Amino acid sequence: MKKVITYGTFDLLHHGHVSLLARAKALGDYLIVGVTSENYDRERGKLNVRNRLLDRVRDVQATGLADEIIIEEYEGQKIDDIQRHGVEIFAIGSDWTGKFDYLGEYCRVVYLERTRDISSTMIRDETCRVLSLGIIGSGRIAHRFIPESKYVSGVDVVGVYNPRLSSAGAFRDRHALRFATDRLDDLLARVDAVYIASPHPAHVAHARAALLAGKHVLCEKPLALTAAAVEELYALAGERGVVLLEAVKTAYCPGFKHLVSLLKSGAIGQVRDVSASFTKLVEGRPRELSPEQAGGSVTELGSYVLLPAIKLLGVNYLHTSFHACYDDAGVDLFTRGLLEYPTATASFKVGLGVKTEGSLVVSGTRGYAYVPAPWWKTEYFELRHEDLNDVKKYFYKFDGDGLRYELDEFLRLIHGGRLLHSYLFTPVESIAIARLIELFRAGEHTTRIH
Ligand code: C2G
C-alpha cells in the first residue's frame, strides 16, 4: 500500500484545498492528512485562522478523501510522521516549492500546482468568504507582501495592477497570480479589496478610485502627503461603508500593541517624553531619494517615529519644530523633530543618509521604557526604574516582515463588519501624522542644517 501524506490548516475549506487533497490521494492508495493545531499555527506565525481545529478536521473528513487525519502540533513533526507511518510520498501545494525538499531524505516530495483564484467560491456565508485581494503597484514592498499574505488565513491575492503591463506581467508570473493588468478599473472589478503599494504621490488617486468602487483599502504609508487628503479618504471610506487602513506595520504588531497598553496603564507613571529614531542608509538614487516620488527621510520613515508620540501623548501638541539636512535635489537626508505638549515632549530622528541608534525610549515619572533597535519591529522591550535591579523584560513574536500583522488587522475589520476603523491606529492619529509630514514638507518651523 502506497501511503501519501499532506498537511495544512484547511481553514474556510475551499475547492483549492479539495483539489489538492484529491490530487494527493491519486498519488497513492492511502491518504493521511495532517491538520495544524491552533498552537502550531500561532507558533509558525499563521494569523487570522477562523475555524477551530475540530471544525477544520470535520471539514477535511467531510471531503471523503482522507483515509486518516492526524494533528500537526510541532515543528519537525513531519519527519516523525513520515517515518512512523511508513509514508512514501509527501505532497503539498506549489506555494511551498523548495521549502520541503529536506523531506526528500525520508520519502518522495511532490509539489502540486496550487489552485489560482479560490475567492469566487462562496463558503458558507459572506463573513466566511475568502477575500480576493489585488495589489496596486509591483515594487519592492509588493514583492515582500505576497509571501507574508500566505501566513494570513482568509485572503487570496489574485491580481496586480501596474500602468506598465510588462512589470505587472513579470510580477504575476513570479508570484503565480491569476492576472496582471494595466487598467485600474479592470483590477477593481475583479477584487474585494486592494493593497496599495504604488509610489507615494499616487496613493491618494489609487485609494480614492478603489474606495469609490466600494473596495476595502489597505494603503502603504504615508497614505497621503496632506492632512486634507487623508481626511477626504477616511470620509469617503465612511460614506461607502468600507475599510481604509494605513499600513504602518508597527501599530499592528503584538509587541508594540502591548507596549502602548502598558504605558497607557501607567506602568512608568506619567509619560513626559517620547524619543524615537529610525535611520536606513540608502545608496544610489533609489525611490527613497527621488524628489518626484516625494522621497526623503520624513516621508519615508516619519510615520514610524511619530507613531509612538501620537499614540502615547495624543494629537494636541502645542508647537513643533524640525531641523533637517538636505541633498542637492532638496530631499531631506536627516531630520530631527520636536513636538511640545503641555506636559511632555516628543522628539525623533530619521535618516536616509545618516545612521544612528534606532531605539525608542519613553520616559515617565516612575520609570522608562527602553525598546532597542529595531523598535519598529517590536520583539523585545524593558521597563526600567530607579532601582537598576527593578527591570521587567517583555518578549514577543515578530514574524517575517511584519506585513502579516497589518493584513490581519485589515481582515479583522472587514470580517468584523462593525468597526471600520482600527483602534490600533485611528483616523485621527493617521491625520495628525499626515499633518506633521505636510508641515515639514511645506518648510514650516524647519531649520536647515548643513
Ligand atoms: N492550497 C492550494 N490552493 C490554494 C490554497 C491552498 O492548493 N488556493 C493548498 C496548499 O498549498 C496546501 C494545502 O492546500 O498544500 C493547505 O493549505 P493551507 O490550509 O493554507 O495550509 P498551509 O499553511 O499551506 O500549511 O504544516 C502545514 C503545511 O506546511 C502547510
Tab-separated table of C-alpha atoms and ligand atoms in Angstrom, residues 7-11 14 16-17 20 36 40 44 46 72 78 92-93 95-96 100 114-115 118, ligand 1:
chain	number	residue	atom	x	y	z
A	7	TYR	CA	-0.565	18.923	5.723
A	8	GLY	CA	-2.454	22.155	6.053
A	9	THR	CA	-4.606	24.413	8.169
A	10	PHE	CA	-7.628	23.857	5.911
A	11	ASP	CA	-9.344	26.945	7.245
A	14	HIS	CA	-12.459	25.705	-0.339
A	16	GLY	CA	-8.353	24.755	-3.779
A	17	HIS	CA	-7.950	22.550	-0.692
A	20	LEU	CA	-5.107	19.457	-3.548
A	36	THR	CA	-2.436	22.053	12.103
A	40	TYR	CA	1.236	25.234	15.948
A	44	ARG	CA	4.618	29.243	12.823
A	46	LYS	CA	-0.060	31.967	10.757
A	72	GLU	CA	0.204	18.576	13.425
A	78	LYS	CA	6.602	15.855	9.533
A	92	ILE	CA	1.994	19.860	-0.714
A	93	GLY	CA	0.892	22.878	-2.793
A	95	ASP	CA	3.275	27.742	-2.933
A	96	TRP	CA	5.711	25.742	-0.806
A	100	PHE	CA	10.140	20.826	1.986
A	114	ARG	CA	-1.772	25.445	-6.329
A	115	THR	CA	-5.310	26.416	-7.391
A	118	ILE	CA	-10.386	30.420	-4.961
B	1	C2G	N1	-3.724	25.102	-1.444
B	1	C2G	C1	-3.940	25.024	-2.803
B	1	C2G	N2	-4.568	26.046	-3.454
B	1	C2G	C2	-4.978	27.132	-2.766
B	1	C2G	C3	-4.778	27.228	-1.385
B	1	C2G	C4	-4.133	26.185	-0.733
B	1	C2G	O1	-3.551	24.051	-3.460
B	1	C2G	N3	-5.564	28.121	-3.440
B	1	C2G	C5	-3.004	24.008	-0.756
B	1	C2G	C6	-1.748	24.452	-0.010
B	1	C2G	O2	-0.658	24.591	-0.913
B	1	C2G	C7	-1.548	23.318	0.964
B	1	C2G	C8	-2.996	22.931	1.302
B	1	C2G	O3	-3.820	23.444	0.249
B	1	C2G	O4	-0.918	22.235	0.339
B	1	C2G	C9	-3.431	23.515	2.645
B	1	C2G	O5	-3.298	24.904	2.606
B	1	C2G	P1	-3.430	25.768	3.942
B	1	C2G	O6	-4.623	25.362	4.668
B	1	C2G	O7	-3.257	27.203	3.564
B	1	C2G	O8	-2.201	25.284	4.847
B	1	C2G	P2	-0.697	25.738	4.776
B	1	C2G	O9	-0.472	26.980	5.549
B	1	C2G	O10	-0.266	25.729	3.348
B	1	C2G	O11	0.004	24.544	5.571
B	1	C2G	O12	2.334	22.218	8.106
B	1	C2G	C10	1.401	22.950	7.378
B	1	C2G	C11	1.777	22.921	5.986
B	1	C2G	O13	3.136	23.256	5.927
B	1	C2G	C12	1.040	23.820	5.009
